Amino acid sequence: MVVRLLLAWIVGCCGSDPIYFHATVQVVADEDSKGSVIILSVSSEWSAPAVADWQLCFTWLKAVVLRQPADAAVRGSYVCLPRREPLEPGGVHAFVLEIGAPSMRYVSDLPRALHIVSLKGSAEAVFDVELATPGEGQVRFSDASSGMFSGIPQPEAVTSLPGLGFDLNAGLQPPLSIEADKEAKGAATLLHGWLLTWPPGAPFGVPEGIVAAEARNLSLSYTRESHLGPEGYELRIQNNAIFITAHDSAGFFHGAATLKQLLGAALIDGHAKIPAQLIRDKPRFSHRGLMLDVGRHFFSIDFIQRLLDWMFLYKLNVFHWHLTDDEGWRFEVRSLPNLTRFGAFRGRGEVIEPQYGGGPRRYGGFYTQSQIREIVRYAESRNIVVVPEIDVPGHSYAAIQALPDLLGQSVRESIRVPPVKSVQNFAGNVLNPRANATYIFLELVLREVLELFPGPVHVGMDEIPRGAWSDDEEVEEELKARLTLWLQDFLGKHGRSLMAWEEAFSAGSVDPDAKWRPAAFAWKEDERFAVHAANAGLDIVLCPAHFLYLDIVQSLAYEERGLYWAAPALPLQRVYDYEPLERLQRLGLKDEAIPRIKGLQANLWTETVDSEARAEEMLFPRLLAVSELAWTDRREWESFKWKIGPQLQWLSRQEKLQHWSQICGQIARGDFLRVPPPI
């Protein structure tokens, strides 16, 4: 049986009225010479009106070869499927459709303009129905994919268990109870809140005031075990019971994320059961990060919270928040209010000129300390550490322009005429390590940083233009080392670790064996820095630009937007195929230095990313590859790409991935929505 089905994005349009009803399509059998069998499911939200004496109607090119159901009313391309049973709030109904040859192949073969028609006496009510994004995962070979784990990243081990598995239909109606010990409370709270609204229109946890159709028990039991290791977990699904076992609170979060993905994939695929199975899992690296640059372009609190939701789902645990740069200072410092009063905005007449596509009008914004506390709490509730970056001494144009009395004079005294320009073409954007004003400034800023962020602090130290402080290169290295050591000592006295880009680390610049160990972020094309630094005893986070900079264009097509200085393009498979330890070992990484490779991180710089839609376009689907790369070395490309369509479809429906049409279009240009023939 050869299947040639290409499914892409939502077909049909939605009006401005609220959408109470949703539909999914699943092709369960398909043969070009015979036709297809399709399950068309309709779900009703809890806030939807009850409909009786109703029918599901749509237009469909395949109406001319519709064989079943026999009671379907067909007039040209218009199809109406009657249903005698009422559709109650929170209800789900499925229609099995059989069509003749040729089988479904293209997006134009999908039903369009779905709507429900309900008769009330002589009047009729019409409700729009939203068709969820079909993806490749909706087409499954019963003999080829039944044992495939549907989540990302791939776990360490998946073992089939005897029994019926978890019946979703049995679990849709009853209230949900979760048993959890102290270590699991955070994950249990997060999971319970999600299950109250999952799936849309048919939640597990019945809202207060709604009577369940049938009383059933559904429980998740959390216990603590030590044999799984840090962040490890076991997820057991068997006989309508789900158990998550973990050694620590992080493991419970990871188990909850895996369960959430399995349920979401089942919704998208139209499966009635999650197979009985035991999943045992633990991460490859302890640092699994994502950096967002908000200096070049400003992003809302809502977007950052959505970003943290995606990170939790795909088991990324470090949010690197690049809060300051030449083009904008986004962090409120109450002792230096002019930093955000002037340094957070740019435009004609502002202290910072228009940058990166910005026009003459005022543009910018900053995060108040109360907003920052909110983000830190939100991240902690998802097992994510927020690492703020205050980028010094370079990339400090915004700060210098905003504080001319404190910083401007000391900078002018340290530079030559004409001044040295940075790689981004800024003159006078480097703090002076000889000036007392620099340390007054740093202490004021960092004290407020430490009040808000509980973990390590990233201090930048990158791209200091040669000759900014002296014509003598050795003198400049000494000044940089002196400043780096001061920063490490200051943070260490407050119980914090220093993080910085690789340029910060030279002989004598830091103490690698300090109680609060520093970490270098290796980003340049020459990966030998990571090898030499790890061999010398320094902790390393890998983020090589030619593999993990998500601002790089995704293909060589002219219509792509992004940068290309580190690589001509950074397509999904190039990210996925990056194997860090193997590369570093070939370059001379010693076996005893491997534990110093703490993990890896993807970076989204935003010179060309000027909106949330653009950020989503650059993050997805490559963030899924980063997730699997950071979590496991048990990667297999063919298995991974099979999962991408269902993941994006579910994200667009449930996880607030709003601008998914561009993303699905990008994937459709590749081979990811095509179903391969059986082997």
XYZ file of C-alpha atoms in Angstrom:
679
model
C 0.000 0.000 0.000
C 1.616 3.230 -1.143
C 0.301 6.349 0.511
C 0.747 9.734 -1.127
C -0.932 12.084 1.264
C 0.344 15.620 1.730
C -1.475 17.467 4.491
C -0.652 21.049 5.408
C -2.423 23.845 7.206
C -5.999 24.676 8.128
C -8.370 24.905 5.252
C -11.407 27.110 5.414
C -11.896 30.365 7.181
C -13.187 31.366 10.536
C -15.410 34.351 11.074
C -15.183 36.837 13.877
C -17.732 34.966 16.015
C -16.407 32.660 18.763
C -15.552 29.136 17.640
C -17.146 26.519 19.899
C -16.620 23.436 17.763
C -13.419 21.844 16.456
C -12.697 19.040 14.033
C -9.793 16.754 13.222
C -9.114 14.505 10.250
C -7.379 11.143 10.425
C -6.728 8.913 7.420
C -6.723 5.350 8.752
C -6.502 3.464 5.446
C -5.298 4.651 2.090
C -4.497 2.937 -1.183
C -4.252 4.823 -4.419
C -6.116 2.261 -6.505
C -8.915 1.725 -3.969
C -9.416 4.922 -1.992
C -9.286 6.022 1.638
C -11.009 5.583 4.980
C -11.140 8.770 7.037
C -12.228 9.528 10.591
C -13.661 13.033 10.897
C -14.068 13.907 14.597
C -15.968 16.880 16.011
C -15.496 18.120 19.588
C -17.542 20.691 21.487
C -16.128 23.115 24.045
C -17.621 23.271 27.541
C -18.939 26.755 26.799
C -20.632 25.630 23.579
C -24.409 25.408 23.240
C -25.940 21.946 23.109
C -27.074 20.999 19.622
C -29.773 18.468 18.778
C -31.147 17.199 15.491
C -27.903 18.336 13.908
C -25.689 17.616 10.950
C -22.079 18.315 10.062
C -21.827 19.967 6.660
C -18.894 20.961 4.456
C -17.779 21.242 0.870
C -15.515 18.505 -0.416
C -13.922 17.703 -3.755
C -14.023 14.037 -2.768
C -17.819 14.094 -2.508
C -17.994 12.588 -6.003
C -16.384 9.351 -4.749
C -18.005 9.246 -1.276
C -19.211 5.692 -0.514
C -19.990 5.756 3.194
C -21.872 6.703 5.290
C -24.935 5.683 3.372
C -27.112 8.402 4.938
C -24.843 11.241 3.777
C -26.690 13.900 1.765
C -24.561 14.972 -1.230
C -25.415 17.771 -3.651
C -22.495 18.522 -5.943
C -19.547 19.128 -3.605
C -21.774 19.935 -0.604
C -21.966 17.126 1.983
C -24.152 16.910 5.074
C -23.731 14.121 7.635
C -26.779 13.723 9.939
C -26.409 12.740 13.568
C -29.288 11.696 15.799
C -27.412 11.814 19.109
C -27.217 15.324 20.595
C -23.823 17.030 20.790
C -23.536 18.171 24.380
C -20.963 20.638 25.761
C -17.705 18.764 26.123
C -18.878 16.027 23.783
C -17.079 14.327 20.902
C -18.566 12.632 17.827
C -16.717 10.770 15.089
C -17.786 10.135 11.491
C -16.206 7.312 9.493
C -16.005 8.200 5.811
C -15.087 5.858 2.980
C -14.157 7.230 -0.437
C -13.266 5.573 -3.708
C -10.145 6.009 -5.814
C -8.101 8.048 -6.219
C -6.940 8.318 -2.622
C -6.353 11.629 -0.818
C -3.092 13.284 -1.826
C -3.136 17.058 -1.403
C -4.356 19.781 0.898
C -7.116 20.555 -1.603
C -8.533 17.083 -0.872
C -9.487 18.114 2.674
C -13.045 19.086 3.689
C -13.555 22.845 3.629
C -15.848 25.375 5.322
C -17.059 22.963 8.020
C -20.194 23.977 9.924
C -22.875 22.466 12.134
C -26.532 22.945 11.266
C -28.962 22.392 14.146
C -32.737 22.433 13.643
C -34.969 23.974 16.287
C -38.496 23.546 15.066
C -38.711 25.391 11.765
C -35.580 27.475 12.459
C -31.996 26.414 12.002
C -28.841 27.510 13.819
C -25.473 27.422 12.063
C -22.125 27.185 13.882
C -18.672 27.347 12.299
C -16.330 24.420 12.952
C -12.560 24.921 13.069
C -10.572 22.197 11.317
C -7.309 21.574 13.167
C -4.076 21.511 11.206
C -3.630 18.086 9.657
C -0.092 16.759 9.789
C 1.799 13.713 8.679
C 1.211 12.018 12.018
C -2.476 11.626 11.191
C -1.598 8.944 8.663
C -0.268 5.801 10.317
C 0.562 2.343 9.067
C -0.806 -0.074 11.633
C 2.208 -2.356 11.261
C 4.871 0.356 11.051
C 4.034 3.039 13.560
C 2.028 1.483 16.379
C 5.127 1.150 18.561
C 6.603 4.528 17.708
C 7.048 6.967 20.580
C 5.270 10.137 19.472
C 7.020 12.691 21.676
C 10.132 14.867 21.407
C 12.821 14.350 22.644
C 13.210 10.608 22.245
C 13.468 8.931 25.687
C 16.219 6.609 26.819
C 14.004 3.500 26.738
C 10.398 2.643 25.875
C 9.087 -0.810 26.774
C 5.684 -2.161 25.740
C 3.619 -3.519 28.613
C 0.746 -6.013 28.579
C -2.731 -4.658 28.934
C -5.171 -2.317 27.245
C -3.291 0.902 27.813
C -4.919 4.186 28.742
C -8.375 4.699 27.228
C -8.833 8.363 26.373
C -12.569 7.995 25.861
C -12.923 6.609 29.373
C -10.864 9.470 30.736
C -12.617 12.353 29.025
C -15.532 12.749 31.427
C -14.606 12.094 35.062
C -13.022 14.535 37.499
C -9.278 14.134 37.861
C -7.436 13.462 41.103
C -3.662 13.543 41.337
C -1.794 12.038 44.237
C 1.580 13.701 44.726
C 4.279 13.813 47.362
C 6.123 16.975 48.356
C 8.760 16.777 45.602
C 6.070 16.386 42.946
C 3.682 19.172 43.973
C 4.922 21.680 41.395
C 4.646 19.280 38.476
C 1.288 17.980 39.719
C -0.137 21.505 39.938
C 1.052 22.344 36.431
C -0.275 19.110 34.977
C -3.625 19.362 36.730
C -4.166 22.906 35.468
C -3.548 21.760 31.915
C -5.771 18.697 32.156
C -8.692 20.878 33.261
C -8.824 22.243 29.710
C -7.501 19.295 27.673
C -8.473 18.469 25.035
C -10.342 21.582 23.888
C -13.989 20.866 24.513
C -13.490 17.615 26.443
C -11.360 18.104 29.553
C -10.336 15.397 31.992
C -11.162 17.552 34.976
C -14.808 18.479 34.843
C -15.291 22.152 35.800
C -17.191 22.970 38.951
C -20.929 22.817 38.440
C -20.768 20.289 35.586
C -21.965 16.776 36.404
C -19.884 13.959 34.915
C -21.766 11.584 32.639
C -20.289 8.569 34.410
C -18.175 8.318 37.530
C -14.712 6.898 36.831
C -11.446 7.232 38.668
C -8.331 8.568 36.973
C -5.248 9.086 39.083
C -1.602 9.993 38.700
C 0.543 8.788 41.539
C 3.917 10.368 42.210
C 6.581 8.667 44.321
C 10.242 9.383 44.898
C 12.950 6.914 43.855
C 16.723 7.419 43.900
C 17.906 4.955 41.252
C 16.842 7.136 38.319
C 19.494 9.814 38.818
C 19.246 13.632 38.573
C 16.299 14.738 36.431
C 15.450 11.122 35.577
C 11.926 9.722 35.634
C 9.788 6.726 34.828
C 6.351 7.051 33.246
C 4.150 3.950 33.436
C 0.900 3.790 31.455
C -1.194 0.688 31.989
C -4.861 -0.246 32.445
C -6.195 3.305 32.667
C -3.656 4.260 35.301
C -0.680 6.584 34.949
C 2.267 6.670 37.354
C 5.249 9.007 37.318
C 8.268 8.096 39.429
C 11.253 10.406 39.842
C 14.301 11.040 42.003
C 13.843 14.810 42.237
C 11.371 17.560 41.399
C 12.959 18.109 37.968
C 12.252 14.507 37.044
C 8.577 14.927 37.893
C 8.389 17.946 35.587
C 9.975 15.965 32.756
C 7.563 13.081 33.298
C 4.636 15.511 33.221
C 5.948 17.048 29.978
C 6.203 13.609 28.354
C 2.678 12.713 29.428
C 1.387 16.006 28.092
C 2.978 15.315 24.707
C 1.593 11.773 24.534
C -1.919 13.014 25.231
C -1.545 15.840 22.740
C -0.257 13.556 19.994
C -3.143 11.161 20.638
C -5.612 14.025 20.210
C -4.063 15.066 16.899
C -3.789 11.518 15.578
C -7.339 10.632 16.592
C -6.184 7.664 18.671
C -8.567 6.340 21.308
C -5.820 4.791 23.445
C -2.278 5.447 24.564
C -0.554 2.055 24.414
C 0.490 0.425 27.683
C 4.173 1.233 28.091
C 7.000 2.006 30.468
C 9.177 5.014 29.639
C 12.483 5.366 31.459
C 14.388 8.526 30.763
C 17.091 10.947 31.888
C 18.908 13.852 30.211
C 22.241 13.752 28.451
C 23.281 17.278 29.495
C 22.414 19.299 32.588
C 22.380 22.638 30.715
C 19.753 22.681 27.951
C 19.278 26.300 27.086
C 17.637 28.852 24.840
C 18.694 32.495 24.589
C 16.400 35.314 23.493
C 17.889 38.692 22.564
C 15.444 41.413 23.628
C 17.959 44.242 23.183
C 17.716 44.471 19.400
C 13.931 44.010 19.448
C 11.561 44.067 22.402
C 9.210 41.153 23.170
C 6.132 41.141 25.378
C 5.766 39.340 28.684
C 3.059 37.192 27.095
C 5.453 35.994 24.396
C 8.174 35.190 26.927
C 5.687 33.136 28.948
C 4.713 31.236 25.808
C 8.398 30.658 25.130
C 8.794 29.226 28.629
C 5.800 26.939 28.025
C 7.499 25.556 24.897
C 10.766 25.120 26.781
C 9.030 23.137 29.526
C 7.293 20.951 26.981
C 10.559 20.058 25.235
C 12.615 19.755 28.439
C 14.834 22.825 28.015
C 15.748 24.118 31.450
C 17.771 27.363 31.084
C 16.286 30.581 29.716
C 19.148 32.939 28.883
C 17.602 36.428 28.818
C 19.835 38.843 26.860
C 18.536 42.033 28.492
C 21.006 44.700 27.342
C 22.870 45.607 24.187
C 23.960 48.597 22.124
C 20.458 49.044 20.741
C 18.457 48.870 23.948
C 18.583 48.524 27.753
C 15.559 46.472 28.871
C 16.163 45.917 32.607
C 14.760 48.401 35.126
C 17.464 49.593 37.539
C 15.730 51.684 40.174
C 18.918 53.326 41.372
C 19.686 54.433 37.775
C 16.269 55.334 36.294
C 17.751 57.014 33.216
C 18.940 53.633 31.958
C 15.404 52.772 30.904
C 14.031 56.306 30.597
C 16.428 56.932 27.726
C 18.274 53.686 26.991
C 15.160 51.564 26.409
C 13.976 53.566 23.389
C 15.310 54.568 20.005
C 14.223 56.769 17.107
C 14.728 60.281 15.779
C 15.413 62.585 18.721
C 16.168 59.703 21.106
C 19.629 59.043 22.524
C 19.740 55.881 20.391
C 19.151 56.354 16.682
C 16.738 54.134 14.677
C 18.166 50.637 14.280
C 17.365 47.391 12.421
C 14.413 48.388 10.305
C 13.073 50.897 12.817
C 11.723 54.149 11.475
C 11.903 57.651 12.898
C 9.191 57.083 15.486
C 9.908 56.077 19.068
C 10.369 52.324 19.507
C 11.279 50.185 22.504
C 10.293 49.139 25.972
C 11.676 47.574 29.133
C 10.728 45.113 31.844
C 9.820 46.454 35.257
C 11.135 44.660 38.303
C 7.655 43.373 39.106
C 7.401 41.930 35.580
C 10.803 40.318 35.963
C 9.747 38.709 39.235
C 6.663 37.393 37.453
C 8.794 35.828 34.705
C 11.186 34.279 37.220
C 8.266 32.733 39.142
C 6.656 31.526 35.926
C 9.912 29.871 34.859
C 10.504 28.279 38.265
C 7.013 26.746 38.140
C 8.168 24.993 34.949
C 11.575 23.853 36.210
C 13.411 26.557 34.226
C 16.251 28.741 35.517
C 16.356 32.304 34.175
C 19.911 33.528 33.519
C 19.976 37.306 32.949
C 22.665 38.774 30.728
C 23.997 42.269 31.369
C 26.355 42.596 28.404
C 29.516 44.501 29.402
C 31.999 46.067 28.816
C 31.281 46.041 25.064
C 27.770 46.319 23.614
C 27.181 49.141 26.112
C 26.178 51.975 23.761
C 22.648 52.232 25.210
C 23.950 52.493 28.777
C 26.626 55.040 27.878
C 24.170 57.192 25.933
C 21.624 57.025 28.753
C 24.157 57.916 31.493
C 26.509 60.461 29.903
C 27.433 62.088 33.224
C 28.431 58.794 34.842
C 29.822 56.797 31.936
C 30.268 59.104 28.972
C 33.258 61.082 30.232
C 35.212 58.009 31.346
C 34.637 56.365 27.973
C 35.709 59.442 26.050
C 38.923 59.586 28.085
C 39.757 55.993 27.152
C 39.243 56.074 23.386
C 41.272 57.331 20.513
C 40.190 59.961 18.001
C 38.686 58.859 15.732
C 37.222 56.242 18.079
C 37.428 52.532 17.359
C 34.152 51.077 16.056
C 32.616 47.763 17.060
C 31.740 45.032 14.591
C 28.178 46.424 14.615
C 29.592 49.882 13.714
C 29.120 51.611 17.082
C 31.756 54.043 18.292
C 32.336 54.545 22.002
C 30.289 51.521 23.094
C 32.859 50.033 25.518
C 33.057 50.716 29.261
C 36.466 51.821 30.550
C 37.977 49.257 32.980
C 40.395 51.935 34.276
C 37.587 54.283 35.365
C 36.069 54.175 38.849
C 32.709 55.115 37.300
C 32.593 51.722 35.550
C 32.683 49.836 38.852
C 30.161 52.169 40.488
C 27.844 51.462 37.573
C 28.415 47.694 37.614
C 27.864 47.403 41.357
C 24.597 49.360 41.244
C 23.267 47.292 38.356
C 24.401 43.886 39.609
C 23.036 44.406 43.116
C 19.562 44.821 41.659
C 20.099 41.889 39.303
C 20.966 39.684 42.274
C 17.801 40.741 44.105
C 15.638 39.526 41.229
C 17.366 36.473 39.775
C 18.262 33.516 42.020
C 20.782 31.772 39.748
C 23.951 32.478 37.743
C 24.525 35.806 36.002
C 25.838 36.200 32.459
C 28.067 39.255 31.970
C 28.677 39.173 28.209
C 32.332 40.182 27.654
C 32.089 39.553 23.902
C 33.124 41.511 20.808
C 35.230 44.166 22.482
C 36.717 46.050 19.502
C 40.483 45.767 19.227
C 42.144 49.005 20.334
C 39.244 50.245 22.449
C 41.528 50.721 25.483
C 45.099 50.616 24.228
C 47.270 50.167 21.167
C 49.073 47.422 23.072
C 47.244 44.091 22.763
C 48.810 42.693 25.942
C 47.651 45.711 27.933
C 44.132 45.233 26.622
C 44.158 41.547 27.615
C 45.341 42.491 31.109
C 42.546 45.055 31.465
C 39.928 42.576 30.281
C 41.231 39.884 32.656
C 41.187 42.347 35.559
C 37.562 43.274 34.854
C 36.480 39.629 34.451
C 38.109 38.637 37.736
C 36.409 41.576 39.501
C 33.043 40.412 38.140
C 33.685 36.828 39.258
C 34.701 37.950 42.746
C 31.692 40.252 43.103
C 29.244 37.559 42.077
C 31.008 34.890 44.130
C 30.745 36.987 47.293
C 26.986 36.911 46.769
C 26.873 33.173 46.132
C 26.513 33.346 42.360
C 28.393 31.892 39.418
C 29.685 33.953 36.530
C 28.770 33.046 32.972
C 30.213 34.802 29.928
C 30.947 34.412 26.247
C 34.219 32.720 25.393
C 36.161 35.981 24.865
C 36.083 36.591 28.637
C 38.335 33.651 29.394
C 42.078 34.012 29.071
C 45.037 33.259 31.301
C 44.397 34.678 34.763
C 40.958 36.095 33.978
C 38.984 33.713 36.230
C 39.508 31.010 38.799
C 37.985 27.854 37.217
C 38.051 26.022 40.555
C 36.284 28.683 42.598
C 33.429 27.579 44.829
C 30.993 29.221 42.403
C 32.412 27.782 39.202
C 32.356 30.001 36.098
C 31.125 28.763 32.735
C 32.221 29.790 29.250
C 29.756 29.905 26.356
C 31.629 28.716 23.272
C 30.045 30.275 20.203
C 32.700 30.892 17.567
C 33.369 28.764 14.510
C 36.702 27.602 15.896
C 35.481 24.978 18.345
C 39.008 24.437 19.633
C 38.364 27.014 22.360
C 35.897 24.584 23.958
C 38.466 21.786 23.749
C 41.355 23.772 25.241
C 39.205 25.400 27.954
C 37.558 22.136 29.052
C 40.914 20.340 29.082
C 42.222 23.179 31.295
C 39.410 22.719 33.820
C 36.745 25.224 32.732
C 33.039 24.394 32.458
C 31.678 24.829 28.930
C 28.262 25.470 27.392
C 28.271 24.842 23.648
C 26.416 27.216 21.318
C 28.419 27.246 18.064
C 26.906 29.763 15.683
C 27.182 27.489 12.649
C 24.949 24.899 14.344
C 22.860 26.619 17.029
C 22.274 30.275 16.071
C 18.600 30.297 15.158
C 18.818 33.743 13.530
C 20.627 32.082 10.610
C 18.407 31.594 7.531
C 16.805 28.167 7.240
C 17.359 27.710 3.507
C 18.998 29.322 0.480
C 15.667 30.534 -0.916
C 15.592 34.249 -1.744
C 12.451 34.869 0.299
C 14.132 33.657 3.512
C 14.933 36.317 6.103
C 17.819 36.123 8.528
C 21.595 36.262 8.789
C 24.196 34.073 7.088
C 27.592 35.153 8.424
C 28.216 31.899 10.325
C 26.800 29.504 7.722
C 25.139 29.884 4.311
C 21.995 28.417 5.884
C 21.001 26.436 8.966
C 18.285 23.966 7.940
C 16.606 21.647 10.394
C 18.686 18.585 9.583
C 21.978 20.457 10.068
C 20.896 21.365 13.603
C 19.739 17.812 14.256
C 22.918 16.185 12.935
C 25.255 18.232 15.150
C 27.048 15.787 17.442
C 29.027 17.931 19.913
C 31.098 15.437 21.880
C 32.181 13.487 18.832
C 33.371 16.692 17.139
C 35.238 17.894 20.227
C 36.906 14.522 20.778
C 38.206 14.597 17.224
C 39.688 18.017 18.048
C 41.443 16.686 21.155
C 38.947 16.772 24.034
C 40.256 14.483 26.760
C 38.037 11.835 28.318
C 38.420 13.338 31.776
C 37.232 16.723 30.409
C 33.936 15.397 28.995
C 32.013 16.054 32.270
C 32.993 19.738 31.926
C 30.864 20.003 28.794
C 27.770 20.993 30.746
C 25.432 21.183 27.800
C 24.382 23.255 24.875
C 22.196 26.189 24.026
C 20.439 27.654 20.998
C 20.622 31.421 20.590
C 18.028 33.619 18.900
C 19.569 36.994 18.124
C 17.013 39.446 16.832
C 18.589 41.879 14.383
C 16.204 40.523 11.718
C 13.595 39.124 14.116
C 11.330 42.122 14.626
C 8.093 40.476 15.771
C 6.705 37.502 17.639
C 5.632 35.973 14.328
C 9.216 36.165 13.069
C 10.510 34.677 16.313
C 8.171 31.690 15.995
C 9.170 31.273 12.359
C 12.858 31.112 13.298
C 12.360 28.927 16.381
C 10.205 26.251 14.783
C 10.786 23.538 13.793
C 14.484 23.904 14.723
C 13.744 24.190 18.463
C 12.464 20.604 18.315
C 15.846 19.471 16.972
C 17.641 21.410 19.731
C 15.462 19.653 22.306
C 16.398 16.177 21.130
C 20.049 17.129 20.616
C 20.365 18.452 24.173
C 18.462 15.595 25.791
C 19.751 12.398 24.168
C 22.426 10.841 21.985
C 19.880 8.229 20.814
C 18.811 10.203 17.779
C 17.529 8.919 14.454
C 16.585 11.408 11.754
C 13.900 9.377 9.987
C 12.079 8.738 13.252
C 12.405 12.380 14.335
C 11.070 13.964 11.176
C 8.015 11.675 11.292
C 6.939 13.445 14.473
C 7.267 17.049 13.338
C 3.876 17.473 11.661
C 1.820 16.259 14.647
C 3.928 18.313 17.066
C 3.403 21.553 15.148
C -0.276 20.832 14.683
C -0.720 20.270 18.399
C 1.328 23.355 19.281
C -0.821 25.489 17.009
C -3.966 24.197 18.671
C -3.057 23.854 22.327
C 0.217 25.601 23.113
C -0.380 29.088 21.653
C 1.875 28.673 18.641
C -0.020 31.378 16.807
C 1.884 31.977 13.595
C 2.094 28.389 12.484
C 0.956 28.850 8.872
C 4.402 30.099 7.850
C 5.992 27.252 9.773
C 3.923 24.558 8.110
C 4.679 26.174 4.781
C 8.386 25.952 5.514
C 8.078 22.286 6.400
C 5.935 21.513 3.375
C 8.814 22.655 1.155
C 10.776 19.745 2.543
C 9.867 16.104 2.917
C 8.358 16.154 6.385
C 4.659 15.878 5.633
C 4.979 13.042 3.119
C 4.196 9.555 4.316
C 6.786 7.008 3.180
C 5.778 3.680 1.690
C 5.911 0.679 4.042
C 9.234 -1.109 4.241
